Amino acid sequence: MALSRRTIVLAAGCLVLALVPPIAALTNQPFYLDLFRRMMIFAIAAVSLDLILGYGGMVSFGHAAYLGIGAYAVGIPAFYGVENGWLQWGLAAAVIGAISLRTSGVSFIMITLAFAQMLYYLGISLETYGGDNGMRLAGRSRFGGPIDLREPAVFYYVVLALLVLLLVLGRRLVASRFGMVIRAAKSNEARARAIGFSPFRYKLTAFVIAGGTGGLAGALLANQTEYLTPDFMHWTRSGEIMFMVILGGMGTLFGPVIGAVVLLLLEDLLSALTAHWQIILGPILILVVLFAKRGLFGLVAGVETRDG
């Protein structure tokens, strides 16, 4: 059976990412290890947003809140000498699991934005943990055994494994009955309710899954930068993550990965040329929206229908 264009693109992408550590070692360029690891961490955050934005139609301008929660769930315990990664991420998931939103449309957008800004200003007020200046991470998370995040290559492959796992599980999720209900609610929530489903419960579950995954990305980001700041939760960070999703292709799961890689590469390259690199990115987004309705992934893989 001939391989589809999409399968070839995905396999090639995974191979390239897997080869980064040995290539970085051979060329003595550890910078690329950090750069691609950062790309994959933001790809995890972008995929988590795509689950609710691309498939559920929930436009969240507060997704960076979960990035910050995950980061502080690592930083604050580490401040007190607790470096057990399983405990830290469990705390992040517990906080996110308490979220309950019963709004839609513009109200939903405003509440998610307000929630993120509330946490942003809360972070600024925490002078014990650096306030507006942020704080250094006392120590990277420890999981025991061979998973030692202090080793750059090990940390890299942990992030890569988590990204691949998220894509596999995400694909299964959106193809399941749960995913079909989420997509049905996006198309016509009243009709989904009329045939016996409770869209609120499904949407809330999807929101919690997306928030928990965003928290995971935040925990990884704190370990990556070894520094955390309230800026992780600012609404502009939410905008950047949404930019990645739209640029790569909403409702494709794999598109946000491409969007994260392209955006961060452009940021790295353009910021070396001008401090106003966002001015260049704006027209790029407009062109993608106008001429590539399925995003960059749609152009590369020839995707015509929503990824299932």
mmCIF file of C-alpha atoms in Angstrom, residues 73-194:
data_model
loop_
_atom_site.group_PDB
_atom_site.id
_atom_site.type_symbol
_atom_site.label_atom_id
_atom_site.label_comp_id
_atom_site.label_asym_id
_atom_site.label_seq_id
_atom_site.Cartn_x
_atom_site.Cartn_y
_atom_site.Cartn_z
ATOM 1 C CA ALA A 73 3.979 23.934 40.199
ATOM 2 C CA VAL A 74 7.593 23.003 39.506
ATOM 3 C CA GLY A 75 9.274 26.182 40.763
ATOM 4 C CA ILE A 76 7.541 26.680 44.104
ATOM 5 C CA PRO A 77 8.051 23.114 45.430
ATOM 6 C CA ALA A 78 11.656 23.213 44.162
ATOM 7 C CA PHE A 79 12.091 26.459 46.136
ATOM 8 C CA TYR A 80 11.422 24.397 49.258
ATOM 9 C CA GLY A 81 13.630 21.522 48.143
ATOM 10 C CA VAL A 82 10.895 19.323 46.646
ATOM 11 C CA GLU A 83 12.112 18.131 43.246
ATOM 12 C CA ASN A 84 9.849 15.105 42.804
ATOM 13 C CA GLY A 85 8.442 15.599 39.317
ATOM 14 C CA TRP A 86 5.426 13.309 39.762
ATOM 15 C CA LEU A 87 4.185 15.325 42.756
ATOM 16 C CA GLN A 88 4.754 18.670 41.019
ATOM 17 C CA TRP A 89 2.772 17.843 37.872
ATOM 18 C CA GLY A 90 0.012 16.240 39.938
ATOM 19 C CA LEU A 91 -0.461 19.548 41.738
ATOM 20 C CA ALA A 92 -0.780 21.358 38.388
ATOM 21 C CA ALA A 93 -3.400 18.888 37.133
ATOM 22 C CA ALA A 94 -5.391 19.227 40.381
ATOM 23 C CA VAL A 95 -5.539 23.025 40.037
ATOM 24 C CA ILE A 96 -6.582 22.884 36.383
ATOM 25 C CA GLY A 97 -9.154 20.168 37.099
ATOM 26 C CA ALA A 98 -11.074 22.622 39.294
ATOM 27 C CA ILE A 99 -11.863 24.875 36.305
ATOM 28 C CA SER A 100 -15.547 25.109 35.462
ATOM 29 C CA LEU A 101 -16.741 27.432 32.694
ATOM 30 C CA ARG A 102 -20.391 27.689 31.639
ATOM 31 C CA THR A 103 -20.045 30.403 29.043
ATOM 32 C CA SER A 104 -19.592 30.532 25.296
ATOM 33 C CA GLY A 105 -18.703 32.926 22.525
ATOM 34 C CA VAL A 106 -17.329 36.323 23.524
ATOM 35 C CA SER A 107 -18.047 35.654 27.209
ATOM 36 C CA PHE A 108 -15.895 32.527 27.062
ATOM 37 C CA ILE A 109 -13.056 34.472 25.436
ATOM 38 C CA MET A 110 -13.232 37.235 28.046
ATOM 39 C CA ILE A 111 -13.391 34.862 31.012
ATOM 40 C CA THR A 112 -10.381 32.860 29.846
ATOM 41 C CA LEU A 113 -8.508 36.119 29.275
ATOM 42 C CA ALA A 114 -9.509 37.430 32.706
ATOM 43 C CA PHE A 115 -8.477 34.159 34.337
ATOM 44 C CA ALA A 116 -5.022 34.315 32.769
ATOM 45 C CA GLN A 117 -4.530 37.955 33.734
ATOM 46 C CA MET A 118 -5.687 37.244 37.286
ATOM 47 C CA LEU A 119 -3.011 34.575 37.642
ATOM 48 C CA TYR A 120 -0.472 36.846 35.956
ATOM 49 C CA TYR A 121 -1.003 39.577 38.539
ATOM 50 C CA LEU A 122 -1.060 36.993 41.304
ATOM 51 C CA GLY A 123 2.385 35.887 40.152
ATOM 52 C CA ILE A 124 3.591 39.494 40.229
ATOM 53 C CA SER A 125 2.347 39.844 43.818
ATOM 54 C CA LEU A 126 4.268 36.791 45.062
ATOM 55 C CA GLU A 127 7.387 38.626 46.219
ATOM 56 C CA THR A 128 8.646 35.503 48.004
ATOM 57 C CA TYR A 129 9.005 33.869 44.597
ATOM 58 C CA GLY A 130 10.532 36.857 42.823
ATOM 59 C CA GLY A 131 7.381 38.778 41.935
ATOM 60 C CA ASP A 132 7.639 40.573 38.610
ATOM 61 C CA ASN A 133 11.320 39.616 38.269
ATOM 62 C CA GLY A 134 10.607 35.895 38.445
ATOM 63 C CA MET A 135 12.809 33.318 40.119
ATOM 64 C CA ARG A 136 15.482 30.803 39.254
ATOM 65 C CA LEU A 137 14.533 27.142 39.377
ATOM 66 C CA ALA A 138 16.299 25.623 42.379
ATOM 67 C CA GLY A 139 16.683 22.281 40.622
ATOM 68 C CA ARG A 140 15.270 20.360 37.694
ATOM 69 C CA SER A 141 12.552 17.784 38.353
ATOM 70 C CA ARG A 142 13.726 14.305 39.282
ATOM 71 C CA PHE A 143 11.951 11.089 38.377
ATOM 72 C CA GLY A 144 14.523 8.501 39.330
ATOM 73 C CA GLY A 145 16.093 5.820 37.165
ATOM 74 C CA PRO A 146 17.396 6.792 33.737
ATOM 75 C CA ILE A 147 15.114 9.854 33.460
ATOM 76 C CA ASP A 148 17.528 12.575 34.510
ATOM 77 C CA LEU A 149 16.484 15.951 33.129
ATOM 78 C CA ARG A 150 19.884 17.373 34.062
ATOM 79 C CA GLU A 151 21.280 15.456 31.085
ATOM 80 C CA PRO A 152 20.489 17.572 27.974
ATOM 81 C CA ALA A 153 20.044 14.636 25.583
ATOM 82 C CA VAL A 154 17.878 12.686 28.056
ATOM 83 C CA PHE A 155 15.717 15.762 28.648
ATOM 84 C CA TYR A 156 15.407 16.224 24.877
ATOM 85 C CA TYR A 157 14.197 12.688 24.248
ATOM 86 C CA VAL A 158 11.777 12.898 27.201
ATOM 87 C CA VAL A 159 10.161 15.947 25.582
ATOM 88 C CA LEU A 160 10.125 14.240 22.166
ATOM 89 C CA ALA A 161 8.519 11.111 23.642
ATOM 90 C CA LEU A 162 5.854 13.193 25.387
ATOM 91 C CA LEU A 163 5.092 15.085 22.166
ATOM 92 C CA VAL A 164 4.733 11.865 20.151
ATOM 93 C CA LEU A 165 2.589 10.322 22.901
ATOM 94 C CA LEU A 166 0.357 13.404 22.931
ATOM 95 C CA LEU A 167 -0.114 13.237 19.160
ATOM 96 C CA VAL A 168 -0.959 9.516 19.252
ATOM 97 C CA LEU A 169 -3.391 9.857 22.161
ATOM 98 C CA GLY A 170 -4.840 13.056 20.720
ATOM 99 C CA ARG A 171 -5.556 11.358 17.403
ATOM 100 C CA ARG A 172 -7.300 8.492 19.167
ATOM 101 C CA LEU A 173 -9.251 10.949 21.292
ATOM 102 C CA VAL A 174 -10.628 13.024 18.420
ATOM 103 C CA ALA A 175 -11.510 9.874 16.464
ATOM 104 C CA SER A 176 -13.438 8.431 19.422
ATOM 105 C CA ARG A 177 -17.065 8.999 20.374
ATOM 106 C CA PHE A 178 -15.843 11.710 22.743
ATOM 107 C CA GLY A 179 -14.154 13.548 19.879
ATOM 108 C CA MET A 180 -17.210 13.226 17.647
ATOM 109 C CA VAL A 181 -19.400 14.797 20.339
ATOM 110 C CA ILE A 182 -16.944 17.691 20.746
ATOM 111 C CA ARG A 183 -16.974 18.321 17.002
ATOM 112 C CA ALA A 184 -20.747 17.961 16.839
ATOM 113 C CA ALA A 185 -21.138 20.509 19.646
ATOM 114 C CA LYS A 186 -18.906 22.889 17.734
ATOM 115 C CA SER A 187 -21.062 22.567 14.608
ATOM 116 C CA ASN A 188 -24.447 22.692 16.360
ATOM 117 C CA GLU A 189 -24.581 22.473 20.143
ATOM 118 C CA ALA A 190 -28.383 22.551 20.274
ATOM 119 C CA ARG A 191 -28.640 19.577 17.921
ATOM 120 C CA ALA A 192 -26.056 17.629 19.954
ATOM 121 C CA ARG A 193 -28.116 18.290 23.061
ATOM 122 C CA ALA A 194 -31.323 17.276 21.282
#
